[in-house]
Amino acid sequence: NAGVTQTPKFQVLKTGQSMTLQCAQDMNHEYMSWYRQDPGMGLRLIHYSVGAGITDQGEVPNGYNVSRSTTEDFPLRLLSAAPSQTSVYFCASRFDRGSNQPQHFGDGTRLSIL
Amino acid sequence: AQSVTQLGSHVSVSEGALVLLRCNYSSSVPPYLFWYVQYPNQGLQLLLKYTTGATLVKGINGFEAEFKKSETSFHLTKPSAHMSDAAEYFCAVSEKYSGGGADGLTFGKGTHLIIQP
């Protein structure tokens, strides 16, 4: 059981480039989410999905797009990378929203925008 | 809307001393409560959780936390700190989802635990 798998683990981009951060889970969880972690800011929710075909914005959605075509996959797209998007990104999954079950996290993607 | 406050962005204790990491929350309904640990360059791992029942919850690595409804607190403790406990700790609160667009899980900003030899 792999849990939540994120790729790549590290990435360096130039300003204006686009890229997709991949996230997959094998626990059949309905709820998936993307966070960014910055020093002193804790975890901030970017986007989330309550099931295949359903996504919604979190606290800091600007500059990011998501889609959820399958239960397993929840990719995060940076449309035009900016230095302010330098961060560590975590994907997480959970049985469902508002659940007493915990979030399961991937190991993160460390992204630098030059 | 719920919120989570972790008192102290950095806490330093000596090896063998008591660890106390504070978490207070605001919630309009009895919440579900979680503590996560993050070791350097890793994702978050669940330490323990409170959902219902006994208010003193035991987790992994000798940690425990007590849910105190009257104080809206869920402080994390460990009787004797070990060097391997050095990490970032996050408290999180979840309410039963009752509709609306918000995510059901709110994290505190984290407390960095430093263990002095």
PDB file of C-alpha atoms in Angstrom:
ATOM      1  CA  ASN A   1       0.000   0.000   0.000  1.00  0.00           C
ATOM      2  CA  ALA A   2       1.821   3.097  -1.281  1.00  0.00           C
ATOM      3  CA  GLY A   3      -0.516   5.713   0.272  1.00  0.00           C
ATOM      4  CA  VAL A   4      -0.102   9.134  -1.344  1.00  0.00           C
ATOM      5  CA  THR A   5       2.582   9.434  -4.007  1.00  0.00           C
ATOM      6  CA  GLN A   6       3.862  12.767  -5.261  1.00  0.00           C
ATOM      7  CA  THR A   7       6.156  13.416  -8.199  1.00  0.00           C
ATOM      8  CA  PRO A   8       8.570  15.014  -8.720  1.00  0.00           C
ATOM      9  CA  LYS A   9      10.273  15.437  -5.333  1.00  0.00           C
ATOM     10  CA  PHE A  10      12.267  18.451  -6.468  1.00  0.00           C
ATOM     11  CA  GLN A  11      11.860  20.887  -9.346  1.00  0.00           C
ATOM     12  CA  VAL A  12      13.446  24.135 -10.454  1.00  0.00           C
ATOM     13  CA  LEU A  13      11.549  26.324 -12.907  1.00  0.00           C
ATOM     14  CA  LYS A  14      12.104  29.634 -14.579  1.00  0.00           C
ATOM     15  CA  THR A  15       9.567  32.416 -14.203  1.00  0.00           C
ATOM     16  CA  GLY A  16       6.776  31.977 -16.730  1.00  0.00           C
ATOM     17  CA  GLN A  17       7.205  28.253 -17.216  1.00  0.00           C
ATOM     18  CA  SER A  18       4.341  25.882 -16.582  1.00  0.00           C
ATOM     19  CA  MET A  19       4.384  22.489 -14.965  1.00  0.00           C
ATOM     20  CA  THR A  20       2.204  19.842 -13.382  1.00  0.00           C
ATOM     21  CA  LEU A  21       2.750  18.336  -9.956  1.00  0.00           C
ATOM     22  CA  GLN A  22       1.437  14.803  -9.866  1.00  0.00           C
ATOM     23  CA  CYS A  23      -0.428  13.198  -6.979  1.00  0.00           C
ATOM     24  CA  ALA A  24      -1.888   9.718  -6.750  1.00  0.00           C
ATOM     25  CA  GLN A  25      -3.452   7.764  -3.904  1.00  0.00           C
ATOM     26  CA  ASP A  26      -4.371   4.088  -3.729  1.00  0.00           C
ATOM     27  CA  MET A  27      -6.672   4.165  -0.693  1.00  0.00           C
ATOM     28  CA  ASN A  28      -9.891   4.903  -2.601  1.00  0.00           C
ATOM     29  CA  HIS A  29     -10.262   8.198  -0.733  1.00  0.00           C
ATOM     30  CA  GLU A  30     -12.896  10.582  -1.996  1.00  0.00           C
ATOM     31  CA  TYR A  31     -11.339  13.735  -0.597  1.00  0.00           C
ATOM     32  CA  MET A  32      -8.022  15.029  -1.907  1.00  0.00           C
ATOM     33  CA  SER A  33      -6.295  18.355  -1.408  1.00  0.00           C
ATOM     34  CA  TRP A  34      -3.205  20.386  -2.195  1.00  0.00           C
ATOM     35  CA  TYR A  35      -1.367  22.515   0.350  1.00  0.00           C
ATOM     36  CA  ARG A  36       1.626  24.752   0.193  1.00  0.00           C
ATOM     37  CA  GLN A  37       3.954  25.095   3.151  1.00  0.00           C
ATOM     38  CA  ASP A  38       5.975  28.240   3.692  1.00  0.00           C
ATOM     39  CA  PRO A  39       8.093  29.184   6.726  1.00  0.00           C
ATOM     40  CA  GLY A  40       5.950  30.625   9.526  1.00  0.00           C
ATOM     41  CA  MET A  41       2.756  30.188   7.508  1.00  0.00           C
ATOM     42  CA  GLY A  42       1.891  26.590   8.311  1.00  0.00           C
ATOM     43  CA  LEU A  43      -0.113  24.721   5.691  1.00  0.00           C
ATOM     44  CA  ARG A  44      -2.344  26.695   3.374  1.00  0.00           C
ATOM     45  CA  LEU A  45      -5.001  25.002   1.292  1.00  0.00           C
ATOM     46  CA  ILE A  46      -4.751  25.639  -2.451  1.00  0.00           C
ATOM     47  CA  HIS A  47      -7.472  23.468  -3.982  1.00  0.00           C
ATOM     48  CA  TYR A  48      -9.438  20.443  -2.951  1.00  0.00           C
ATOM     49  CA  SER A  49     -11.704  17.813  -4.434  1.00  0.00           C
ATOM     50  CA  VAL A  50     -14.539  15.877  -2.830  1.00  0.00           C
ATOM     51  CA  GLY A  51     -14.669  13.302  -5.604  1.00  0.00           C
ATOM     52  CA  ALA A  52     -13.996  12.640  -9.262  1.00  0.00           C
ATOM     53  CA  GLY A  53     -15.153  15.556 -11.384  1.00  0.00           C
ATOM     54  CA  ILE A  54     -15.582  17.930  -8.424  1.00  0.00           C
ATOM     55  CA  THR A  55     -12.992  20.511  -7.397  1.00  0.00           C
ATOM     56  CA  ASP A  56     -13.079  23.748  -5.468  1.00  0.00           C
ATOM     57  CA  GLN A  57     -10.792  26.549  -4.348  1.00  0.00           C
ATOM     58  CA  GLY A  58      -9.096  26.744  -1.013  1.00  0.00           C
ATOM     59  CA  GLU A  59      -7.391  29.637   0.733  1.00  0.00           C
ATOM     60  CA  VAL A  60      -4.724  30.451  -1.884  1.00  0.00           C
ATOM     61  CA  PRO A  61      -5.903  29.251  -5.322  1.00  0.00           C
ATOM     62  CA  ASN A  62      -4.533  31.996  -7.585  1.00  0.00           C
ATOM     63  CA  GLY A  63      -2.028  30.782 -10.154  1.00  0.00           C
ATOM     64  CA  TYR A  64      -2.976  27.131  -9.774  1.00  0.00           C
ATOM     65  CA  ASN A  65      -5.397  24.812 -11.553  1.00  0.00           C
ATOM     66  CA  VAL A  66      -6.563  21.334 -10.656  1.00  0.00           C
ATOM     67  CA  SER A  67      -8.681  18.589 -12.149  1.00  0.00           C
ATOM     68  CA  ARG A  68      -9.947  15.257 -10.863  1.00  0.00           C
ATOM     69  CA  SER A  69     -10.777  12.860 -13.650  1.00  0.00           C
ATOM     70  CA  THR A  70     -10.320   9.755 -11.505  1.00  0.00           C
ATOM     71  CA  THR A  71     -10.588   8.966  -7.801  1.00  0.00           C
ATOM     72  CA  GLU A  72      -6.870   8.157  -7.685  1.00  0.00           C
ATOM     73  CA  ASP A  73      -5.260  11.188  -9.322  1.00  0.00           C
ATOM     74  CA  PHE A  74      -5.298  14.876  -8.453  1.00  0.00           C
ATOM     75  CA  PRO A  75      -2.696  16.874 -10.408  1.00  0.00           C
ATOM     76  CA  LEU A  76      -1.831  20.485  -9.628  1.00  0.00           C
ATOM     77  CA  ARG A  77      -0.907  22.769 -12.516  1.00  0.00           C
ATOM     78  CA  LEU A  78       1.106  25.948 -12.349  1.00  0.00           C
ATOM     79  CA  LEU A  79       0.080  27.940 -15.387  1.00  0.00           C
ATOM     80  CA  SER A  80       2.839  30.567 -15.409  1.00  0.00           C
ATOM     81  CA  ALA A  81       5.292  30.110 -12.566  1.00  0.00           C
ATOM     82  CA  ALA A  82       6.189  33.100 -10.400  1.00  0.00           C
ATOM     83  CA  PRO A  83       8.896  33.412  -7.704  1.00  0.00           C
ATOM     84  CA  SER A  84       6.106  33.758  -5.091  1.00  0.00           C
ATOM     85  CA  GLN A  85       5.172  30.161  -5.847  1.00  0.00           C
ATOM     86  CA  THR A  86       8.496  28.890  -4.533  1.00  0.00           C
ATOM     87  CA  SER A  87       7.340  26.568  -1.781  1.00  0.00           C
ATOM     88  CA  VAL A  88       6.939  22.999  -0.648  1.00  0.00           C
ATOM     89  CA  TYR A  89       3.750  21.453  -1.962  1.00  0.00           C
ATOM     90  CA  PHE A  90       1.912  18.619  -0.258  1.00  0.00           C
ATOM     91  CA  CYS A  91      -0.864  16.498  -1.600  1.00  0.00           C
ATOM     92  CA  ALA A  92      -3.157  14.803   0.900  1.00  0.00           C
ATOM     93  CA  SER A  93      -6.106  12.469   0.866  1.00  0.00           C
ATOM     94  CA  ARG A  94      -8.786  11.622   3.349  1.00  0.00           C
ATOM     95  CA  PHE A  95     -11.764   9.280   3.494  1.00  0.00           C
ATOM     96  CA  ASP A  96     -14.154  12.209   3.135  1.00  0.00           C
ATOM     97  CA  ARG A  97     -14.577  15.846   4.078  1.00  0.00           C
ATOM     98  CA  GLY A  98     -15.489  16.478   7.690  1.00  0.00           C
ATOM     99  CA  SER A  99     -14.422  12.992   8.583  1.00  0.00           C
ATOM    100  CA  ASN A 100     -12.981  11.706  11.813  1.00  0.00           C
ATOM    101  CA  GLN A 101     -10.356  10.003   9.688  1.00  0.00           C
ATOM    102  CA  PRO A 102      -6.987  11.727   9.383  1.00  0.00           C
ATOM    103  CA  GLN A 103      -5.360  13.143   6.305  1.00  0.00           C
ATOM    104  CA  HIS A 104      -2.657  11.080   4.631  1.00  0.00           C
ATOM    105  CA  PHE A 105       0.149  13.162   3.171  1.00  0.00           C
ATOM    106  CA  GLY A 106       2.625  12.645   0.394  1.00  0.00           C
ATOM    107  CA  ASP A 107       6.304  13.401   0.924  1.00  0.00           C
ATOM    108  CA  GLY A 108       6.075  16.753  -0.819  1.00  0.00           C
ATOM    109  CA  THR A 109       7.419  18.491  -3.898  1.00  0.00           C
ATOM    110  CA  ARG A 110      10.052  21.138  -3.295  1.00  0.00           C
ATOM    111  CA  LEU A 111       9.626  23.749  -5.994  1.00  0.00           C
ATOM    112  CA  SER A 112      11.924  26.673  -6.718  1.00  0.00           C
ATOM    113  CA  ILE A 113      11.025  29.395  -9.199  1.00  0.00           C
ATOM    114  CA  LEU A 114      13.945  31.442 -10.447  1.00  0.00           C
TER     115      LEU A 114
ATOM    116  CA  ALA B   1     -15.408  29.207  11.282  1.00  0.00           C
ATOM    117  CA  GLN B   2     -12.968  27.136  13.208  1.00  0.00           C
ATOM    118  CA  SER B   3      -9.413  28.214  14.000  1.00  0.00           C
ATOM    119  CA  VAL B   4      -6.372  26.635  15.611  1.00  0.00           C
ATOM    120  CA  THR B   5      -3.740  28.406  17.697  1.00  0.00           C
ATOM    121  CA  GLN B   6      -0.440  26.796  18.566  1.00  0.00           C
ATOM    122  CA  LEU B   7       1.312  28.780  21.267  1.00  0.00           C
ATOM    123  CA  GLY B   8       4.993  29.159  20.482  1.00  0.00           C
ATOM    124  CA  SER B   9       6.449  28.767  17.023  1.00  0.00           C
ATOM    125  CA  HIS B  10       9.585  27.278  18.640  1.00  0.00           C
ATOM    126  CA  VAL B  11       9.850  25.249  21.832  1.00  0.00           C
ATOM    127  CA  SER B  12      13.189  24.135  23.244  1.00  0.00           C
ATOM    128  CA  VAL B  13      13.566  21.431  25.894  1.00  0.00           C
ATOM    129  CA  SER B  14      16.459  19.422  27.246  1.00  0.00           C
ATOM    130  CA  GLU B  15      16.798  15.757  26.446  1.00  0.00           C
ATOM    131  CA  GLY B  16      14.902  13.816  29.112  1.00  0.00           C
ATOM    132  CA  ALA B  17      12.673  16.747  30.058  1.00  0.00           C
ATOM    133  CA  LEU B  18       8.913  17.020  29.676  1.00  0.00           C
ATOM    134  CA  VAL B  19       7.612  18.082  26.278  1.00  0.00           C
ATOM    135  CA  LEU B  20       4.485  20.262  26.244  1.00  0.00           C
ATOM    136  CA  LEU B  21       3.153  21.663  22.977  1.00  0.00           C
ATOM    137  CA  ARG B  22       0.030  23.764  23.265  1.00  0.00           C
ATOM    138  CA  CYS B  23      -2.978  23.778  20.960  1.00  0.00           C
ATOM    139  CA  ASN B  24      -6.193  25.734  21.402  1.00  0.00           C
ATOM    140  CA  TYR B  25      -9.054  25.730  18.967  1.00  0.00           C
ATOM    141  CA  SER B  26     -12.279  27.530  18.356  1.00  0.00           C
ATOM    142  CA  SER B  27     -15.163  25.490  17.105  1.00  0.00           C
ATOM    143  CA  SER B  28     -18.897  25.842  17.305  1.00  0.00           C
ATOM    144  CA  VAL B  29     -19.378  22.087  17.643  1.00  0.00           C
ATOM    145  CA  PRO B  30     -17.360  19.322  19.272  1.00  0.00           C
ATOM    146  CA  PRO B  31     -14.517  18.750  16.847  1.00  0.00           C
ATOM    147  CA  TYR B  32     -12.231  15.977  15.791  1.00  0.00           C
ATOM    148  CA  LEU B  33      -8.650  16.766  16.802  1.00  0.00           C
ATOM    149  CA  PHE B  34      -5.331  15.619  15.399  1.00  0.00           C
ATOM    150  CA  TRP B  35      -1.622  16.057  15.997  1.00  0.00           C
ATOM    151  CA  TYR B  36       0.798  15.544  13.140  1.00  0.00           C
ATOM    152  CA  VAL B  37       4.596  15.437  13.135  1.00  0.00           C
ATOM    153  CA  GLN B  38       6.841  16.475  10.272  1.00  0.00           C
ATOM    154  CA  TYR B  39      10.468  15.435  10.220  1.00  0.00           C
ATOM    155  CA  PRO B  40      12.899  17.374   8.014  1.00  0.00           C
ATOM    156  CA  ASN B  41      12.253  16.965   4.306  1.00  0.00           C
ATOM    157  CA  GLN B  42       9.306  14.667   4.887  1.00  0.00           C
ATOM    158  CA  GLY B  43       5.529  14.854   4.769  1.00  0.00           C
ATOM    159  CA  LEU B  44       3.230  14.983   7.772  1.00  0.00           C
ATOM    160  CA  GLN B  45       2.591  11.840   9.784  1.00  0.00           C
ATOM    161  CA  LEU B  46      -0.281  11.292  12.171  1.00  0.00           C
ATOM    162  CA  LEU B  47       0.796  11.188  15.826  1.00  0.00           C
ATOM    163  CA  LEU B  48      -2.611  10.770  17.422  1.00  0.00           C
ATOM    164  CA  LYS B  49      -6.235  11.747  17.110  1.00  0.00           C
ATOM    165  CA  TYR B  50      -9.290  12.380  19.263  1.00  0.00           C
ATOM    166  CA  THR B  51     -12.720  11.654  17.854  1.00  0.00           C
ATOM    167  CA  THR B  52     -14.970  10.481  20.684  1.00  0.00           C
ATOM    168  CA  GLY B  53     -14.675   8.652  23.971  1.00  0.00           C
ATOM    169  CA  ALA B  54     -11.696   8.862  26.305  1.00  0.00           C
ATOM    170  CA  THR B  55     -10.301  12.366  26.418  1.00  0.00           C
ATOM    171  CA  LEU B  56      -6.717  11.235  27.020  1.00  0.00           C
ATOM    172  CA  VAL B  57      -5.358   9.904  23.781  1.00  0.00           C
ATOM    173  CA  LYS B  58      -2.116   7.991  23.363  1.00  0.00           C
ATOM    174  CA  GLY B  59      -0.164   8.119  20.137  1.00  0.00           C
ATOM    175  CA  ILE B  60       3.047   6.881  18.650  1.00  0.00           C
ATOM    176  CA  ASN B  61       6.542   7.487  20.022  1.00  0.00           C
ATOM    177  CA  GLY B  62       5.295   7.977  23.601  1.00  0.00           C
ATOM    178  CA  PHE B  63       3.221  11.094  22.897  1.00  0.00           C
ATOM    179  CA  GLU B  64      -0.209  11.712  24.335  1.00  0.00           C
ATOM    180  CA  ALA B  65      -2.759  14.522  24.300  1.00  0.00           C
ATOM    181  CA  GLU B  66      -5.776  15.418  26.385  1.00  0.00           C
ATOM    182  CA  PHE B  67      -8.961  16.914  24.998  1.00  0.00           C
ATOM    183  CA  LYS B  68     -10.326  19.528  27.417  1.00  0.00           C
ATOM    184  CA  LYS B  69     -13.627  20.806  26.146  1.00  0.00           C
ATOM    185  CA  SER B  70     -13.989  23.501  28.821  1.00  0.00           C
ATOM    186  CA  GLU B  71     -10.599  24.945  27.868  1.00  0.00           C
ATOM    187  CA  THR B  72     -10.954  24.228  24.123  1.00  0.00           C
ATOM    188  CA  SER B  73      -7.484  22.727  24.258  1.00  0.00           C
ATOM    189  CA  PHE B  74      -5.677  19.676  22.964  1.00  0.00           C
ATOM    190  CA  HIS B  75      -2.125  19.963  24.298  1.00  0.00           C
ATOM    191  CA  LEU B  76       0.496  17.402  23.302  1.00  0.00           C
ATOM    192  CA  THR B  77       2.849  15.970  25.914  1.00  0.00           C
ATOM    193  CA  LYS B  78       5.664  13.477  26.275  1.00  0.00           C
ATOM    194  CA  PRO B  79       7.210  12.709  29.675  1.00  0.00           C
ATOM    195  CA  SER B  80      10.809  12.468  28.500  1.00  0.00           C
ATOM    196  CA  ALA B  81      12.157  14.107  25.353  1.00  0.00           C
ATOM    197  CA  HIS B  82      14.485  12.247  23.038  1.00  0.00           C
ATOM    198  CA  MET B  83      16.766  13.732  20.417  1.00  0.00           C
ATOM    199  CA  SER B  84      14.736  11.980  17.736  1.00  0.00           C
ATOM    200  CA  ASP B  85      11.668  14.035  18.727  1.00  0.00           C
ATOM    201  CA  ALA B  86      13.124  17.141  17.101  1.00  0.00           C
ATOM    202  CA  ALA B  87      10.607  18.008  14.390  1.00  0.00           C
ATOM    203  CA  GLU B  88       7.727  20.300  13.436  1.00  0.00           C
ATOM    204  CA  TYR B  89       4.401  19.541  15.107  1.00  0.00           C
ATOM    205  CA  PHE B  90       1.001  20.542  13.771  1.00  0.00           C
ATOM    206  CA  CYS B  91      -2.330  20.549  15.528  1.00  0.00           C
ATOM    207  CA  ALA B  92      -5.416  20.195  13.323  1.00  0.00           C
ATOM    208  CA  VAL B  93      -9.145  20.446  13.886  1.00  0.00           C
ATOM    209  CA  SER B  94     -11.951  18.962  11.854  1.00  0.00           C
ATOM    210  CA  GLU B  95     -15.641  19.527  12.208  1.00  0.00           C
ATOM    211  CA  LYS B  96     -18.314  17.211  10.969  1.00  0.00           C
ATOM    212  CA  TYR B  97     -19.065  18.481   7.515  1.00  0.00           C
ATOM    213  CA  SER B  98     -22.411  20.249   7.410  1.00  0.00           C
ATOM    214  CA  GLY B  99     -22.419  21.778   3.974  1.00  0.00           C
ATOM    215  CA  GLY B 100     -20.869  24.833   2.431  1.00  0.00           C
ATOM    216  CA  GLY B 101     -17.723  25.261   0.449  1.00  0.00           C
ATOM    217  CA  ALA B 102     -15.054  25.242   3.078  1.00  0.00           C
ATOM    218  CA  ASP B 103     -12.550  22.522   3.716  1.00  0.00           C
ATOM    219  CA  GLY B 104     -13.343  20.622   6.885  1.00  0.00           C
ATOM    220  CA  LEU B 105      -9.801  20.541   8.260  1.00  0.00           C
ATOM    221  CA  THR B 106      -7.889  23.482   9.749  1.00  0.00           C
ATOM    222  CA  PHE B 107      -4.206  23.363  10.714  1.00  0.00           C
ATOM    223  CA  GLY B 108      -2.298  25.417  13.221  1.00  0.00           C
ATOM    224  CA  LYS B 109       0.867  27.149  12.048  1.00  0.00           C
ATOM    225  CA  GLY B 110       3.104  24.576  13.656  1.00  0.00           C
ATOM    226  CA  THR B 111       5.580  24.401  16.526  1.00  0.00           C
ATOM    227  CA  HIS B 112       9.211  23.565  15.934  1.00  0.00           C
ATOM    228  CA  LEU B 113      10.477  21.366  18.756  1.00  0.00           C
ATOM    229  CA  ILE B 114      14.171  21.681  19.546  1.00  0.00           C
ATOM    230  CA  ILE B 115      15.841  19.142  21.803  1.00  0.00           C
ATOM    231  CA  GLN B 116      18.946  20.323  23.666  1.00  0.00           C
ATOM    232  CA  PRO B 117      21.508  17.634  24.515  1.00  0.00           C
TER     233      PRO B 117
END
